[in-house]
PDB file of C-alpha atoms in Angstrom:
ATOM      1  CA  MET A  27      28.742  13.884  11.117  1.00 34.00           C
ATOM      2  CA  LEU A  28      25.928  11.275  11.260  1.00 43.00           C
ATOM      3  CA  ALA A  29      28.156   8.841  13.049  1.00 47.00           C
ATOM      4  CA  SER A  30      28.635  11.299  15.870  1.00 45.00           C
ATOM      5  CA  LYS A  31      24.830  11.377  16.457  1.00 46.00           C
ATOM      6  CA  ILE A  32      24.474   7.545  16.818  1.00 49.00           C
ATOM      7  CA  PRO A  33      23.677   6.644  20.454  1.00 48.00           C
ATOM      8  CA  LEU A  34      26.213   4.469  22.221  1.00 47.00           C
ATOM      9  CA  ASP A  35      23.732   1.600  22.513  1.00 51.00           C
ATOM     10  CA  GLY A  36      23.590   1.416  18.699  1.00 54.00           C
ATOM     11  CA  ASN A  37      19.860   2.090  18.467  1.00 62.00           C
ATOM     12  CA  LEU A  38      19.186   4.694  15.891  1.00 62.00           C
ATOM     13  CA  PRO A  39      16.404   7.164  16.597  1.00 63.00           C
ATOM     14  CA  CYS A  40      13.958   7.169  13.710  1.00 81.00           C
ATOM     15  CA  ALA A  41      13.759  10.348  11.680  1.00 92.00           C
ATOM     16  CA  LYS A  42      10.694  11.971  10.300  1.00 95.00           C
ATOM     17  CA  VAL A  43      10.152  13.157   6.734  1.00 96.00           C
ATOM     18  CA  VAL A  44       8.201  16.322   6.176  1.00 96.00           C
ATOM     19  CA  SER A  45       7.853  17.527   2.625  1.00 95.00           C
ATOM     20  CA  ASN A  46       5.938  19.675   0.163  1.00 93.00           C
ATOM     21  CA  LEU A  47       6.335  17.492  -2.915  1.00 89.00           C
ATOM     22  CA  PRO A  48       5.709  18.383  -6.557  1.00 90.00           C
ATOM     23  CA  PHE A  49       2.261  16.783  -7.033  1.00 87.00           C
ATOM     24  CA  ASN A  50       3.344  14.889 -10.125  1.00 90.00           C
ATOM     25  CA  ILE A  51       5.940  12.767  -8.236  1.00 94.00           C
ATOM     26  CA  SER A  52       4.105  12.125  -4.998  1.00 93.00           C
ATOM     27  CA  THR A  53       3.118   8.485  -5.658  1.00 93.00           C
ATOM     28  CA  ASP A  54       6.731   7.580  -6.675  1.00 95.00           C
ATOM     29  CA  VAL A  55       8.114   9.229  -3.559  1.00 96.00           C
ATOM     30  CA  ILE A  56       5.552   7.528  -1.346  1.00 96.00           C
ATOM     31  CA  LYS A  57       6.509   4.122  -2.829  1.00 96.00           C
ATOM     32  CA  LEU A  58      10.129   4.866  -1.956  1.00 96.00           C
ATOM     33  CA  LEU A  59       9.596   6.173   1.586  1.00 96.00           C
ATOM     34  CA  LEU A  60       6.970   3.953   3.116  1.00 97.00           C
ATOM     35  CA  PRO A  61       9.040   0.748   3.141  1.00 96.00           C
ATOM     36  CA  MET A  62      11.663   2.602   5.171  1.00 95.00           C
ATOM     37  CA  GLY A  63      10.132   2.052   8.544  1.00 93.00           C
ATOM     38  CA  ASP A  64      13.521   1.044   9.884  1.00 91.00           C
ATOM     39  CA  ILE A  65      14.817   4.586   9.126  1.00 92.00           C
ATOM     40  CA  PHE A  66      11.767   6.807   9.415  1.00 94.00           C
ATOM     41  CA  SER A  67       8.932   6.763  11.957  1.00 94.00           C
ATOM     42  CA  ASP A  68       6.638   9.205  10.122  1.00 96.00           C
ATOM     43  CA  VAL A  69       6.238  10.719   6.751  1.00 97.00           C
ATOM     44  CA  VAL A  70       4.179  13.865   6.527  1.00 98.00           C
ATOM     45  CA  LEU A  71       3.463  15.146   3.009  1.00 97.00           C
ATOM     46  CA  LEU A  72       1.567  17.997   1.424  1.00 96.00           C
ATOM     47  CA  LEU A  73      -0.234  16.392  -1.527  1.00 96.00           C
ATOM     48  CA  GLN A  74      -2.903  17.366  -3.986  1.00 95.00           C
ATOM     49  CA  ASP A  75      -6.141  17.150  -1.972  1.00 95.00           C
ATOM     50  CA  GLU A  76      -7.899  14.799  -4.376  1.00 93.00           C
ATOM     51  CA  ALA A  77      -4.976  12.418  -4.463  1.00 92.00           C
ATOM     52  CA  ALA A  78      -4.559  12.597  -0.636  1.00 94.00           C
ATOM     53  CA  LEU A  79      -8.205  11.599  -0.140  1.00 93.00           C
ATOM     54  CA  ARG A  80      -7.707   8.587  -2.534  1.00 91.00           C
ATOM     55  CA  LEU A  81      -4.459   7.509  -0.940  1.00 91.00           C
ATOM     56  CA  VAL A  82      -5.830   7.362   2.666  1.00 91.00           C
ATOM     57  CA  ASP A  83      -9.089   5.744   1.716  1.00 83.00           C
ATOM     58  CA  SER A  84      -8.439   2.128   2.545  1.00 73.00           C
ATOM     59  CA  SER A  85     -12.037   1.080   2.206  1.00 73.00           C
ATOM     60  CA  SER A  86     -12.486  -1.611  -0.358  1.00 64.00           C
ATOM     61  CA  LYS A  87     -15.519  -1.423  -2.608  1.00 70.00           C
ATOM     62  CA  SER A  88     -14.546   2.164  -3.455  1.00 72.00           C
ATOM     63  CA  SER A  89     -14.139   2.981  -7.122  1.00 76.00           C
ATOM     64  CA  GLU A  90     -10.804   4.658  -6.259  1.00 81.00           C
ATOM     65  CA  TYR A  91      -9.380   1.563  -4.482  1.00 86.00           C
ATOM     66  CA  ARG A  92      -6.080   0.643  -6.176  1.00 91.00           C
ATOM     67  CA  PRO A  93      -2.902  -1.333  -5.525  1.00 94.00           C
ATOM     68  CA  ILE A  94      -1.342   1.797  -3.978  1.00 95.00           C
ATOM     69  CA  ASN A  95      -3.993   1.637  -1.203  1.00 94.00           C
ATOM     70  CA  VAL A  96      -2.924  -1.953  -0.376  1.00 95.00           C
ATOM     71  CA  PHE A  97       0.769  -0.838  -0.554  1.00 97.00           C
ATOM     72  CA  ILE A  98       0.183   2.058   1.803  1.00 96.00           C
ATOM     73  CA  ASN A  99      -1.689   0.057   4.337  1.00 96.00           C
ATOM     74  CA  PHE A 100       0.866  -2.738   4.200  1.00 97.00           C
ATOM     75  CA  TYR A 101       3.687  -0.360   5.200  1.00 98.00           C
ATOM     76  CA  ALA A 102       1.920   2.475   7.123  1.00 97.00           C
ATOM     77  CA  ASP A 103      -1.103   3.757   8.889  1.00 96.00           C
ATOM     78  CA  PRO A 104      -2.187   6.793   6.846  1.00 96.00           C
ATOM     79  CA  GLU A 105      -4.200   9.719   8.216  1.00 96.00           C
ATOM     80  CA  TYR A 106      -5.643  12.677   6.313  1.00 96.00           C
ATOM     81  CA  LYS A 107      -4.783  15.658   8.569  1.00 97.00           C
ATOM     82  CA  PHE A 108      -6.280  18.770   6.928  1.00 97.00           C
ATOM     83  CA  LYS A 109      -7.007  20.510   3.724  1.00 97.00           C
ATOM     84  CA  VAL A 110      -4.860  23.496   2.539  1.00 97.00           C
ATOM     85  CA  PRO A 111      -6.928  25.765   0.179  1.00 97.00           C
ATOM     86  CA  ARG A 112      -5.263  26.854  -3.004  1.00 96.00           C
ATOM     87  CA  THR A 113      -5.590  30.437  -1.893  1.00 96.00           C
ATOM     88  CA  ASN A 114      -2.789  29.802   0.637  1.00 95.00           C
ATOM     89  CA  PHE A 115      -0.186  29.549  -2.149  1.00 92.00           C
ATOM     90  CA  PHE A 116       1.474  32.020  -4.405  1.00 91.00           C
ATOM     91  CA  PRO A 117       1.309  31.670  -7.318  1.00 92.00           C
ATOM     92  CA  GLN A 118      -2.041  30.081  -6.742  1.00 92.00           C
ATOM     93  CA  PRO A 119      -2.346  26.532  -8.133  1.00 91.00           C
ATOM     94  CA  LYS A 120      -5.518  25.240  -9.750  1.00 93.00           C
ATOM     95  CA  VAL A 121      -6.042  22.595  -7.052  1.00 94.00           C
ATOM     96  CA  ASP A 122      -6.252  22.442  -3.222  1.00 96.00           C
ATOM     97  CA  ALA A 123      -3.658  20.537  -1.237  1.00 96.00           C
ATOM     98  CA  ALA A 124      -3.883  18.480   1.994  1.00 97.00           C
ATOM     99  CA  VAL A 125      -1.512  17.303   4.664  1.00 98.00           C
ATOM    100  CA  VAL A 126      -1.309  13.508   5.032  1.00 98.00           C
ATOM    101  CA  ALA A 127       0.655  11.738   7.796  1.00 98.00           C
ATOM    102  CA  PHE A 128       1.897   8.162   7.376  1.00 97.00           C
ATOM    103  CA  ARG A 129       2.892   6.392  10.586  1.00 97.00           C
ATOM    104  CA  LEU A 130       5.382   3.854   9.196  1.00 97.00           C
ATOM    105  CA  LYS A 131       5.272   0.259  10.451  1.00 95.00           C
ATOM    106  CA  GLN A 132       8.306  -1.573  11.586  1.00 92.00           C
ATOM    107  CA  ILE A 133       9.202  -4.750   9.587  1.00 91.00           C
ATOM    108  CA  THR A 134       7.904  -6.933  12.466  1.00 92.00           C
ATOM    109  CA  ASP A 135       4.476  -5.216  12.095  1.00 94.00           C
ATOM    110  CA  TYR A 136       4.103  -5.971   8.354  1.00 96.00           C
ATOM    111  CA  PRO A 137       1.448  -8.517   7.514  1.00 95.00           C
ATOM    112  CA  GLN A 138       2.945 -12.014   7.382  1.00 95.00           C
ATOM    113  CA  VAL A 139       3.481 -13.015   3.751  1.00 94.00           C
ATOM    114  CA  SER A 140       5.912 -15.493   2.250  1.00 89.00           C
ATOM    115  CA  THR A 141       7.698 -12.763   0.349  1.00 92.00           C
ATOM    116  CA  ILE A 142       6.764  -9.097  -0.043  1.00 95.00           C
ATOM    117  CA  LYS A 143       7.767  -9.251  -3.747  1.00 94.00           C
ATOM    118  CA  SER A 144       5.414 -12.130  -4.513  1.00 93.00           C
ATOM    119  CA  PHE A 145       2.624 -10.562  -2.471  1.00 96.00           C
ATOM    120  CA  PHE A 146       2.709  -7.261  -4.445  1.00 96.00           C
ATOM    121  CA  SER A 147       3.104  -9.176  -7.674  1.00 94.00           C
ATOM    122  CA  MET A 148      -0.161 -10.928  -6.922  1.00 94.00           C
ATOM    123  CA  VAL A 149      -1.866  -7.688  -5.825  1.00 95.00           C
ATOM    124  CA  ASN A 150      -0.820  -5.850  -8.985  1.00 94.00           C
ATOM    125  CA  SER A 151      -1.929  -8.790 -11.146  1.00 93.00           C
ATOM    126  CA  ALA A 152      -5.277  -8.796  -9.410  1.00 92.00           C
ATOM    127  CA  PHE A 153      -5.829  -5.087 -10.265  1.00 92.00           C
ATOM    128  CA  ASN A 154      -4.663  -5.439 -13.820  1.00 90.00           C
ATOM    129  CA  GLY A 155      -8.168  -6.737 -14.525  1.00 73.00           C
ATOM    130  CA  LYS A 156      -9.834  -4.509 -11.937  1.00 68.00           C
ATOM    131  CA  ARG A 157     -13.396  -5.269 -12.905  1.00 80.00           C
ATOM    132  CA  LYS A 158     -12.622  -8.910 -13.553  1.00 87.00           C
ATOM    133  CA  MET A 159     -13.146 -11.608 -10.973  1.00 90.00           C
ATOM    134  CA  LEU A 160      -9.959 -12.715  -9.263  1.00 91.00           C
ATOM    135  CA  ARG A 161     -10.311 -16.201 -10.622  1.00 89.00           C
ATOM    136  CA  LYS A 162      -9.767 -14.653 -14.064  1.00 91.00           C
ATOM    137  CA  SER A 163      -7.206 -11.920 -13.338  1.00 90.00           C
ATOM    138  CA  LEU A 164      -4.950 -14.331 -11.389  1.00 90.00           C
ATOM    139  CA  GLN A 165      -5.207 -17.218 -13.882  1.00 88.00           C
ATOM    140  CA  HIS A 166      -1.552 -16.860 -14.872  1.00 86.00           C
ATOM    141  CA  ILE A 167      -0.588 -17.695 -11.312  1.00 86.00           C
ATOM    142  CA  CYS A 168      -2.720 -20.829 -10.904  1.00 84.00           C
ATOM    143  CA  SER A 169      -5.960 -22.235 -12.263  1.00 86.00           C
ATOM    144  CA  SER A 170      -9.353 -20.669 -11.750  1.00 86.00           C
ATOM    145  CA  SER A 171     -10.408 -23.621  -9.633  1.00 89.00           C
ATOM    146  CA  GLU A 172      -7.364 -23.211  -7.338  1.00 89.00           C
ATOM    147  CA  ILE A 173      -8.069 -19.505  -7.029  1.00 90.00           C
ATOM    148  CA  GLU A 174     -11.736 -20.240  -6.178  1.00 90.00           C
ATOM    149  CA  ALA A 175     -10.660 -22.805  -3.593  1.00 90.00           C
ATOM    150  CA  ALA A 176      -8.298 -20.324  -2.029  1.00 90.00           C
ATOM    151  CA  LEU A 177     -11.040 -17.633  -1.961  1.00 91.00           C
ATOM    152  CA  CYS A 178     -13.522 -20.046  -0.341  1.00 91.00           C
ATOM    153  CA  SER A 179     -10.950 -21.233   2.199  1.00 90.00           C
ATOM    154  CA  GLY A 180     -10.358 -17.601   3.143  1.00 89.00           C
ATOM    155  CA  GLY A 181     -14.033 -16.979   3.638  1.00 93.00           C
ATOM    156  CA  LEU A 182     -14.395 -14.913   0.422  1.00 92.00           C
ATOM    157  CA  PRO A 183     -16.866 -15.407  -2.371  1.00 93.00           C
ATOM    158  CA  PRO A 184     -15.575 -17.271  -5.507  1.00 92.00           C
ATOM    159  CA  THR A 185     -16.796 -14.271  -7.544  1.00 92.00           C
ATOM    160  CA  ALA A 186     -14.628 -11.752  -5.632  1.00 91.00           C
ATOM    161  CA  ARG A 187     -13.091  -8.814  -7.471  1.00 91.00           C
ATOM    162  CA  PRO A 188      -9.902  -7.019  -6.348  1.00 92.00           C
ATOM    163  CA  GLU A 189     -11.655  -3.826  -5.271  1.00 90.00           C
ATOM    164  CA  GLU A 190     -13.700  -5.888  -2.787  1.00 90.00           C
ATOM    165  CA  LEU A 191     -10.705  -7.195  -0.822  1.00 91.00           C
ATOM    166  CA  THR A 192      -9.077  -5.555   2.175  1.00 93.00           C
ATOM    167  CA  LEU A 193      -5.341  -5.756   2.892  1.00 94.00           C
ATOM    168  CA  GLU A 194      -6.093  -8.609   5.270  1.00 95.00           C
ATOM    169  CA  ASP A 195      -8.049 -10.471   2.550  1.00 94.00           C
ATOM    170  CA  PHE A 196      -5.191 -10.078   0.040  1.00 94.00           C
ATOM    171  CA  VAL A 197      -2.746 -11.413   2.700  1.00 96.00           C
ATOM    172  CA  LYS A 198      -5.019 -14.335   3.469  1.00 94.00           C
ATOM    173  CA  LEU A 199      -5.516 -15.098  -0.275  1.00 94.00           C
ATOM    174  CA  HIS A 200      -1.750 -14.791  -0.996  1.00 94.00           C
ATOM    175  CA  ASN A 201      -0.891 -17.132   1.895  1.00 93.00           C
ATOM    176  CA  LEU A 202      -3.423 -19.699   0.662  1.00 91.00           C
ATOM    177  CA  ILE A 203      -2.350 -19.505  -2.973  1.00 89.00           C
ATOM    178  CA  VAL A 204       1.315 -19.687  -2.159  1.00 85.00           C
ATOM    179  CA  LYS A 205       0.809 -23.140  -0.736  1.00 80.00           C
ATOM    180  CA  THR A 206      -0.094 -24.279  -4.258  1.00 70.00           C
ATOM    181  CA  PRO A 207       2.911 -25.864  -5.981  1.00 61.00           C
ATOM    182  CA  ILE A 208       2.298 -23.872  -9.178  1.00 52.00           C
ATOM    183  CA  LEU A 209       2.871 -20.549  -7.381  1.00 50.00           C
ATOM    184  CA  ASN A 210       6.332 -21.568  -6.082  1.00 50.00           C
ATOM    185  CA  HIS A 211       7.905 -19.883  -9.157  1.00 46.00           C
ATOM    186  CA  LEU A 212       6.833 -16.484  -7.631  1.00 52.00           C
ATOM    187  CA  GLU A 213       8.855 -17.003  -4.506  1.00 51.00           C
TER     188      GLU A 213
END
């Protein structure tokens, strides 16, 4: 049935995902769907309002800034659309909901990193010690002095913490660190 809908030129039209997810699985589903920009153009989800606000907030320096924010911005352009009050549901939940739209990026639009796996490994490592300076939380990747040198080369302070870096900063840092021979084992 799907084969009959494929255009003769072989270009598949991108589908859209629209879903009202159980709130407890929303992050896992987002992690599965967002890297699928070759299949889907948009993902529109009804999420718990508080979580929706956290997920679309890409501003670093926020206490809610986490690896999932870097992940979302790597793969998509998120937009908080509107709040759906709890009174619109039956039975009424204890929390409000919100509609969030994710415009998925094509692979060619992803930030340029050596490998996506090593990039997110570094991001997750950085946030494992969220309040620690990056030169400490990334010590298992390379030495503190190499981390400091990479931070300075990227125009970042040597005392930078993960919640202070934007997606672009993480990409820059990763690309500088990956040039160090010690990091080659992450490739």
